[in-house]
Amino acid sequence: MTGYKIDIFGVCDDVYGKQTTYLLPEGAWIGEKTANTVLSLVHHYLQNNNSQILYFNADNCAAQNKNKWIIYYMLYRVIVYPHQKIYLSFMCPGHTKMKCDAFFGMFKHTLSSKEIYEPNQLVDVVKKSNCEGHHTPFIVTKEFQFYNWKEFLEQFFYSQIPHIRETRCFLFEATELGTVHYKLLSTDPEYKKTNLKITNITT
């Protein structure tokens, strides 16, 4: 007999030191963290965020984070939403621990002394893993809207960022729609840029 599987996905707000952890129960999603899955979760997290400037930090996982679809999505956001700039940075190879991992560590420590039989019990574990109330759980159900972002975004953008695997810093600006600015290192003096937009997006 195999146990009931629940995956987790976290988005941490470094400014306020708070994290939302999505609980993905077996049967409520496709069971694989593809670009479509990750972008749907990120999109849900950002649904009420109208900040003019956004900063994102992510690890170098190509399947989930570092791919052309996350680039297309950021280009899409500065066109459709009131963001003026979005900065997207990836960690240096070999450096894989982020603020999310600290929350996950506290969660696993709390979980180690519990017996869990259904998702709602795991919600309580997430809440109790941080005594200051900074860890918020969200249970994904079959009603959660997962979008086919790949099919949608490829209508408007094309091509690939040169050397995307090695590039660590990206910038997207509302003043240059469809253009991605990129540089290998944060210490590089200037961004290079390329335009990936092939058609207009109607908001």
PDB file of C-alpha atoms in Angstrom:
ATOM      1  CA  MET A   1       0.000   0.000   0.000  1.00  0.00           C
ATOM      2  CA  THR A   2       1.386   3.398  -0.988  1.00  0.00           C
ATOM      3  CA  GLY A   3       0.764   6.606   0.912  1.00  0.00           C
ATOM      4  CA  TYR A   4      -1.320   9.533  -0.281  1.00  0.00           C
ATOM      5  CA  LYS A   5       1.061  11.883  -2.064  1.00  0.00           C
ATOM      6  CA  ILE A   6       0.973  15.661  -1.575  1.00  0.00           C
ATOM      7  CA  ASP A   7       3.535  17.823  -3.360  1.00  0.00           C
ATOM      8  CA  ILE A   8       4.436  21.337  -2.243  1.00  0.00           C
ATOM      9  CA  PHE A   9       5.353  24.541  -4.046  1.00  0.00           C
ATOM     10  CA  GLY A  10       6.340  27.727  -2.238  1.00  0.00           C
ATOM     11  CA  VAL A  11       6.490  31.427  -3.071  1.00  0.00           C
ATOM     12  CA  CYS A  12       8.223  33.602  -0.502  1.00  0.00           C
ATOM     13  CA  ASP A  13       7.908  37.369  -0.102  1.00  0.00           C
ATOM     14  CA  ASP A  14      11.411  38.397   0.980  1.00  0.00           C
ATOM     15  CA  VAL A  15      10.294  41.925   1.892  1.00  0.00           C
ATOM     16  CA  TYR A  16       7.824  40.818   4.559  1.00  0.00           C
ATOM     17  CA  GLY A  17       9.384  37.427   5.294  1.00  0.00           C
ATOM     18  CA  LYS A  18       6.167  35.569   4.513  1.00  0.00           C
ATOM     19  CA  GLN A  19       5.592  32.482   2.406  1.00  0.00           C
ATOM     20  CA  THR A  20       2.600  30.901   0.703  1.00  0.00           C
ATOM     21  CA  THR A  21       2.993  27.155   0.318  1.00  0.00           C
ATOM     22  CA  TYR A  22       0.734  25.438  -2.187  1.00  0.00           C
ATOM     23  CA  LEU A  23      -0.287  21.904  -1.222  1.00  0.00           C
ATOM     24  CA  LEU A  24      -0.833  19.765  -4.325  1.00  0.00           C
ATOM     25  CA  PRO A  25      -2.742  16.600  -3.389  1.00  0.00           C
ATOM     26  CA  GLU A  26      -2.548  13.560  -5.591  1.00  0.00           C
ATOM     27  CA  GLY A  27      -5.416  13.600  -8.104  1.00  0.00           C
ATOM     28  CA  ALA A  28      -6.003  17.364  -7.907  1.00  0.00           C
ATOM     29  CA  TRP A  29      -3.335  18.233 -10.497  1.00  0.00           C
ATOM     30  CA  ILE A  30      -1.340  16.570 -13.275  1.00  0.00           C
ATOM     31  CA  GLY A  31       1.321  15.365 -10.859  1.00  0.00           C
ATOM     32  CA  GLU A  32       4.289  16.994 -12.576  1.00  0.00           C
ATOM     33  CA  LYS A  33       5.803  20.445 -12.062  1.00  0.00           C
ATOM     34  CA  THR A  34       5.954  21.502 -15.681  1.00  0.00           C
ATOM     35  CA  ALA A  35       6.246  25.099 -16.876  1.00  0.00           C
ATOM     36  CA  ASN A  36       2.442  25.241 -17.165  1.00  0.00           C
ATOM     37  CA  THR A  37       2.038  24.107 -13.564  1.00  0.00           C
ATOM     38  CA  VAL A  38       4.625  26.512 -12.153  1.00  0.00           C
ATOM     39  CA  LEU A  39       3.312  29.497 -14.119  1.00  0.00           C
ATOM     40  CA  SER A  40      -0.273  28.751 -13.061  1.00  0.00           C
ATOM     41  CA  LEU A  41       0.761  28.749  -9.401  1.00  0.00           C
ATOM     42  CA  VAL A  42       2.854  31.911  -9.776  1.00  0.00           C
ATOM     43  CA  HIS A  43       0.000  33.583 -11.664  1.00  0.00           C
ATOM     44  CA  HIS A  44      -2.408  32.715  -8.864  1.00  0.00           C
ATOM     45  CA  TYR A  45      -0.002  34.138  -6.295  1.00  0.00           C
ATOM     46  CA  LEU A  46       0.324  37.388  -8.255  1.00  0.00           C
ATOM     47  CA  GLN A  47      -3.357  37.785  -9.094  1.00  0.00           C
ATOM     48  CA  ASN A  48      -3.795  40.878  -6.888  1.00  0.00           C
ATOM     49  CA  ASN A  49      -0.271  42.249  -7.207  1.00  0.00           C
ATOM     50  CA  ASN A  50      -0.145  45.551  -9.089  1.00  0.00           C
ATOM     51  CA  SER A  51       3.274  46.692  -7.882  1.00  0.00           C
ATOM     52  CA  GLN A  52       5.132  48.872 -10.361  1.00  0.00           C
ATOM     53  CA  ILE A  53       8.389  46.988  -9.784  1.00  0.00           C
ATOM     54  CA  LEU A  54       8.715  43.268  -9.076  1.00  0.00           C
ATOM     55  CA  TYR A  55      11.818  41.304  -8.115  1.00  0.00           C
ATOM     56  CA  PHE A  56      11.981  37.527  -8.544  1.00  0.00           C
ATOM     57  CA  ASN A  57      14.693  35.139  -7.414  1.00  0.00           C
ATOM     58  CA  ALA A  58      14.651  31.486  -8.439  1.00  0.00           C
ATOM     59  CA  ASP A  59      16.891  28.460  -8.591  1.00  0.00           C
ATOM     60  CA  ASN A  60      18.328  27.119 -11.833  1.00  0.00           C
ATOM     61  CA  CYS A  61      15.880  24.250 -12.358  1.00  0.00           C
ATOM     62  CA  ALA A  62      15.390  24.326 -16.132  1.00  0.00           C
ATOM     63  CA  ALA A  63      12.175  22.290 -16.137  1.00  0.00           C
ATOM     64  CA  GLN A  64      10.406  24.492 -13.592  1.00  0.00           C
ATOM     65  CA  ASN A  65      11.995  27.938 -13.648  1.00  0.00           C
ATOM     66  CA  LYS A  66      14.760  28.644 -16.106  1.00  0.00           C
ATOM     67  CA  ASN A  67      13.134  28.249 -19.498  1.00  0.00           C
ATOM     68  CA  LYS A  68      11.711  30.388 -22.265  1.00  0.00           C
ATOM     69  CA  TRP A  69       8.183  30.100 -20.873  1.00  0.00           C
ATOM     70  CA  ILE A  70       8.986  32.003 -17.677  1.00  0.00           C
ATOM     71  CA  ILE A  71      10.647  34.651 -19.880  1.00  0.00           C
ATOM     72  CA  TYR A  72       7.530  34.878 -22.053  1.00  0.00           C
ATOM     73  CA  TYR A  73       5.324  35.115 -18.964  1.00  0.00           C
ATOM     74  CA  MET A  74       7.291  38.053 -17.562  1.00  0.00           C
ATOM     75  CA  LEU A  75       7.076  39.796 -20.932  1.00  0.00           C
ATOM     76  CA  TYR A  76       3.330  39.182 -20.870  1.00  0.00           C
ATOM     77  CA  ARG A  77       2.960  40.673 -17.386  1.00  0.00           C
ATOM     78  CA  VAL A  78       4.593  44.009 -18.237  1.00  0.00           C
ATOM     79  CA  ILE A  79       2.260  44.291 -21.237  1.00  0.00           C
ATOM     80  CA  VAL A  80      -1.020  43.377 -19.545  1.00  0.00           C
ATOM     81  CA  TYR A  81      -0.447  44.397 -15.906  1.00  0.00           C
ATOM     82  CA  PRO A  82       0.677  47.781 -14.494  1.00  0.00           C
ATOM     83  CA  HIS A  83       4.231  46.660 -13.723  1.00  0.00           C
ATOM     84  CA  GLN A  84       6.834  49.086 -15.006  1.00  0.00           C
ATOM     85  CA  LYS A  85       9.786  46.760 -14.436  1.00  0.00           C
ATOM     86  CA  ILE A  86      10.296  43.119 -13.528  1.00  0.00           C
ATOM     87  CA  TYR A  87      13.691  41.813 -12.451  1.00  0.00           C
ATOM     88  CA  LEU A  88      14.266  38.067 -12.637  1.00  0.00           C
ATOM     89  CA  SER A  89      17.456  36.620 -11.153  1.00  0.00           C
ATOM     90  CA  PHE A  90      18.733  33.060 -10.863  1.00  0.00           C
ATOM     91  CA  MET A  91      21.112  31.735  -8.252  1.00  0.00           C
ATOM     92  CA  CYS A  92      24.698  30.847  -9.053  1.00  0.00           C
ATOM     93  CA  PRO A  93      25.279  27.130  -9.706  1.00  0.00           C
ATOM     94  CA  GLY A  94      26.095  25.374  -6.460  1.00  0.00           C
ATOM     95  CA  HIS A  95      24.088  27.859  -4.393  1.00  0.00           C
ATOM     96  CA  THR A  96      20.635  26.329  -4.090  1.00  0.00           C
ATOM     97  CA  LYS A  97      19.341  27.467  -0.699  1.00  0.00           C
ATOM     98  CA  MET A  98      16.840  30.315  -0.619  1.00  0.00           C
ATOM     99  CA  LYS A  99      14.342  31.791   1.848  1.00  0.00           C
ATOM    100  CA  CYS A 100      11.768  29.260   0.634  1.00  0.00           C
ATOM    101  CA  ASP A 101      14.055  26.466   1.780  1.00  0.00           C
ATOM    102  CA  ALA A 102      14.097  27.893   5.313  1.00  0.00           C
ATOM    103  CA  PHE A 103      10.293  27.745   5.433  1.00  0.00           C
ATOM    104  CA  PHE A 104      10.336  24.242   3.969  1.00  0.00           C
ATOM    105  CA  GLY A 105      12.898  23.230   6.601  1.00  0.00           C
ATOM    106  CA  MET A 106      10.667  24.440   9.436  1.00  0.00           C
ATOM    107  CA  PHE A 107       7.706  22.720   7.810  1.00  0.00           C
ATOM    108  CA  LYS A 108       9.559  19.382   7.557  1.00  0.00           C
ATOM    109  CA  HIS A 109      10.735  19.685  11.153  1.00  0.00           C
ATOM    110  CA  THR A 110       7.149  20.199  12.350  1.00  0.00           C
ATOM    111  CA  LEU A 111       5.885  17.424  10.083  1.00  0.00           C
ATOM    112  CA  SER A 112       8.406  14.910  11.439  1.00  0.00           C
ATOM    113  CA  SER A 113       6.494  14.619  14.729  1.00  0.00           C
ATOM    114  CA  LYS A 114       3.035  14.338  13.147  1.00  0.00           C
ATOM    115  CA  GLU A 115       0.929  11.629  11.554  1.00  0.00           C
ATOM    116  CA  ILE A 116      -0.954  12.962   8.545  1.00  0.00           C
ATOM    117  CA  TYR A 117      -3.943  11.220   7.005  1.00  0.00           C
ATOM    118  CA  GLU A 118      -5.556  13.924   4.861  1.00  0.00           C
ATOM    119  CA  PRO A 119      -4.705  17.350   3.364  1.00  0.00           C
ATOM    120  CA  ASN A 120      -6.427  19.488   5.992  1.00  0.00           C
ATOM    121  CA  GLN A 121      -4.109  18.078   8.643  1.00  0.00           C
ATOM    122  CA  LEU A 122      -1.162  19.210   6.542  1.00  0.00           C
ATOM    123  CA  VAL A 123      -2.614  22.727   6.472  1.00  0.00           C
ATOM    124  CA  ASP A 124      -2.316  22.810  10.258  1.00  0.00           C
ATOM    125  CA  VAL A 125       1.302  21.644  10.050  1.00  0.00           C
ATOM    126  CA  VAL A 126       2.171  24.480   7.660  1.00  0.00           C
ATOM    127  CA  LYS A 127       0.564  27.052   9.956  1.00  0.00           C
ATOM    128  CA  LYS A 128       2.289  25.725  13.087  1.00  0.00           C
ATOM    129  CA  SER A 129       5.691  25.564  11.399  1.00  0.00           C
ATOM    130  CA  ASN A 130       6.093  29.310  11.911  1.00  0.00           C
ATOM    131  CA  CYS A 131       5.102  30.747  15.285  1.00  0.00           C
ATOM    132  CA  GLU A 132       4.769  34.275  13.863  1.00  0.00           C
ATOM    133  CA  GLY A 133       2.055  33.248  11.413  1.00  0.00           C
ATOM    134  CA  HIS A 134       4.202  33.965   8.362  1.00  0.00           C
ATOM    135  CA  HIS A 135       3.622  30.628   6.644  1.00  0.00           C
ATOM    136  CA  THR A 136       0.304  30.435   4.777  1.00  0.00           C
ATOM    137  CA  PRO A 137      -0.974  27.184   3.242  1.00  0.00           C
ATOM    138  CA  PHE A 138      -3.149  26.943   0.135  1.00  0.00           C
ATOM    139  CA  ILE A 139      -4.740  23.619  -0.839  1.00  0.00           C
ATOM    140  CA  VAL A 140      -4.992  23.092  -4.593  1.00  0.00           C
ATOM    141  CA  THR A 141      -8.261  21.360  -5.508  1.00  0.00           C
ATOM    142  CA  LYS A 142      -9.633  20.062  -8.787  1.00  0.00           C
ATOM    143  CA  GLU A 143     -11.299  23.464  -9.209  1.00  0.00           C
ATOM    144  CA  PHE A 144      -7.939  25.263  -9.268  1.00  0.00           C
ATOM    145  CA  GLN A 145      -7.352  26.852 -12.663  1.00  0.00           C
ATOM    146  CA  PHE A 146      -4.287  25.410 -14.369  1.00  0.00           C
ATOM    147  CA  TYR A 147      -3.683  27.171 -17.683  1.00  0.00           C
ATOM    148  CA  ASN A 148      -1.942  25.994 -20.808  1.00  0.00           C
ATOM    149  CA  TRP A 149       0.539  28.856 -20.700  1.00  0.00           C
ATOM    150  CA  LYS A 150       2.762  27.362 -23.376  1.00  0.00           C
ATOM    151  CA  GLU A 151      -0.012  27.348 -25.961  1.00  0.00           C
ATOM    152  CA  PHE A 152      -1.155  30.827 -24.954  1.00  0.00           C
ATOM    153  CA  LEU A 153       2.228  32.561 -24.814  1.00  0.00           C
ATOM    154  CA  GLU A 154       3.641  31.128 -28.026  1.00  0.00           C
ATOM    155  CA  GLN A 155       0.975  33.128 -29.895  1.00  0.00           C
ATOM    156  CA  PHE A 156       2.779  36.332 -28.968  1.00  0.00           C
ATOM    157  CA  PHE A 157       6.452  35.493 -28.475  1.00  0.00           C
ATOM    158  CA  TYR A 158       9.027  33.422 -30.263  1.00  0.00           C
ATOM    159  CA  SER A 159      12.634  32.279 -30.170  1.00  0.00           C
ATOM    160  CA  GLN A 160      14.945  31.652 -27.252  1.00  0.00           C
ATOM    161  CA  ILE A 161      17.262  33.793 -25.182  1.00  0.00           C
ATOM    162  CA  PRO A 162      20.864  33.138 -26.257  1.00  0.00           C
ATOM    163  CA  HIS A 163      22.741  31.135 -23.610  1.00  0.00           C
ATOM    164  CA  ILE A 164      19.701  31.043 -21.317  1.00  0.00           C
ATOM    165  CA  ARG A 165      21.220  28.296 -19.169  1.00  0.00           C
ATOM    166  CA  GLU A 166      24.226  30.486 -18.303  1.00  0.00           C
ATOM    167  CA  THR A 167      22.375  33.802 -18.019  1.00  0.00           C
ATOM    168  CA  ARG A 168      21.420  34.811 -14.483  1.00  0.00           C
ATOM    169  CA  CYS A 169      19.868  38.273 -14.732  1.00  0.00           C
ATOM    170  CA  PHE A 170      16.845  39.386 -16.741  1.00  0.00           C
ATOM    171  CA  LEU A 171      14.950  42.661 -16.922  1.00  0.00           C
ATOM    172  CA  PHE A 172      11.546  43.360 -18.490  1.00  0.00           C
ATOM    173  CA  GLU A 173      10.289  46.932 -18.939  1.00  0.00           C
ATOM    174  CA  ALA A 174       6.914  48.366 -19.863  1.00  0.00           C
ATOM    175  CA  THR A 175       8.682  51.002 -21.973  1.00  0.00           C
ATOM    176  CA  GLU A 176      10.069  48.293 -24.281  1.00  0.00           C
ATOM    177  CA  LEU A 177       7.269  45.795 -24.759  1.00  0.00           C
ATOM    178  CA  GLY A 178       8.390  42.391 -25.938  1.00  0.00           C
ATOM    179  CA  THR A 179      12.045  43.134 -25.220  1.00  0.00           C
ATOM    180  CA  VAL A 180      14.024  41.112 -22.723  1.00  0.00           C
ATOM    181  CA  HIS A 181      17.215  42.572 -21.263  1.00  0.00           C
ATOM    182  CA  TYR A 182      19.712  40.004 -20.036  1.00  0.00           C
ATOM    183  CA  LYS A 183      23.234  39.669 -18.720  1.00  0.00           C
ATOM    184  CA  LEU A 184      25.331  36.767 -17.555  1.00  0.00           C
ATOM    185  CA  LEU A 185      26.264  38.221 -14.154  1.00  0.00           C
ATOM    186  CA  SER A 186      24.801  40.920 -11.951  1.00  0.00           C
ATOM    187  CA  THR A 187      28.219  42.603 -11.980  1.00  0.00           C
ATOM    188  CA  ASP A 188      28.275  42.908 -15.783  1.00  0.00           C
ATOM    189  CA  PRO A 189      28.163  46.624 -16.671  1.00  0.00           C
ATOM    190  CA  GLU A 190      25.339  46.496 -19.229  1.00  0.00           C
ATOM    191  CA  TYR A 191      22.384  44.424 -20.313  1.00  0.00           C
ATOM    192  CA  LYS A 192      22.122  42.971 -23.777  1.00  0.00           C
ATOM    193  CA  LYS A 193      18.646  42.861 -25.246  1.00  0.00           C
ATOM    194  CA  THR A 194      16.493  41.113 -27.801  1.00  0.00           C
ATOM    195  CA  ASN A 195      12.870  41.494 -28.862  1.00  0.00           C
ATOM    196  CA  LEU A 196      10.741  38.353 -28.813  1.00  0.00           C
ATOM    197  CA  LYS A 197       7.295  39.775 -29.596  1.00  0.00           C
ATOM    198  CA  ILE A 198       5.669  38.641 -32.829  1.00  0.00           C
ATOM    199  CA  THR A 199       2.150  40.045 -32.428  1.00  0.00           C
ATOM    200  CA  ASN A 200       0.218  42.417 -30.218  1.00  0.00           C
ATOM    201  CA  ILE A 201      -1.631  41.274 -27.107  1.00  0.00           C
ATOM    202  CA  THR A 202      -5.134  42.634 -26.607  1.00  0.00           C
ATOM    203  CA  THR A 203      -5.771  43.416 -22.943  1.00  0.00           C
TER     204      THR A 203
END
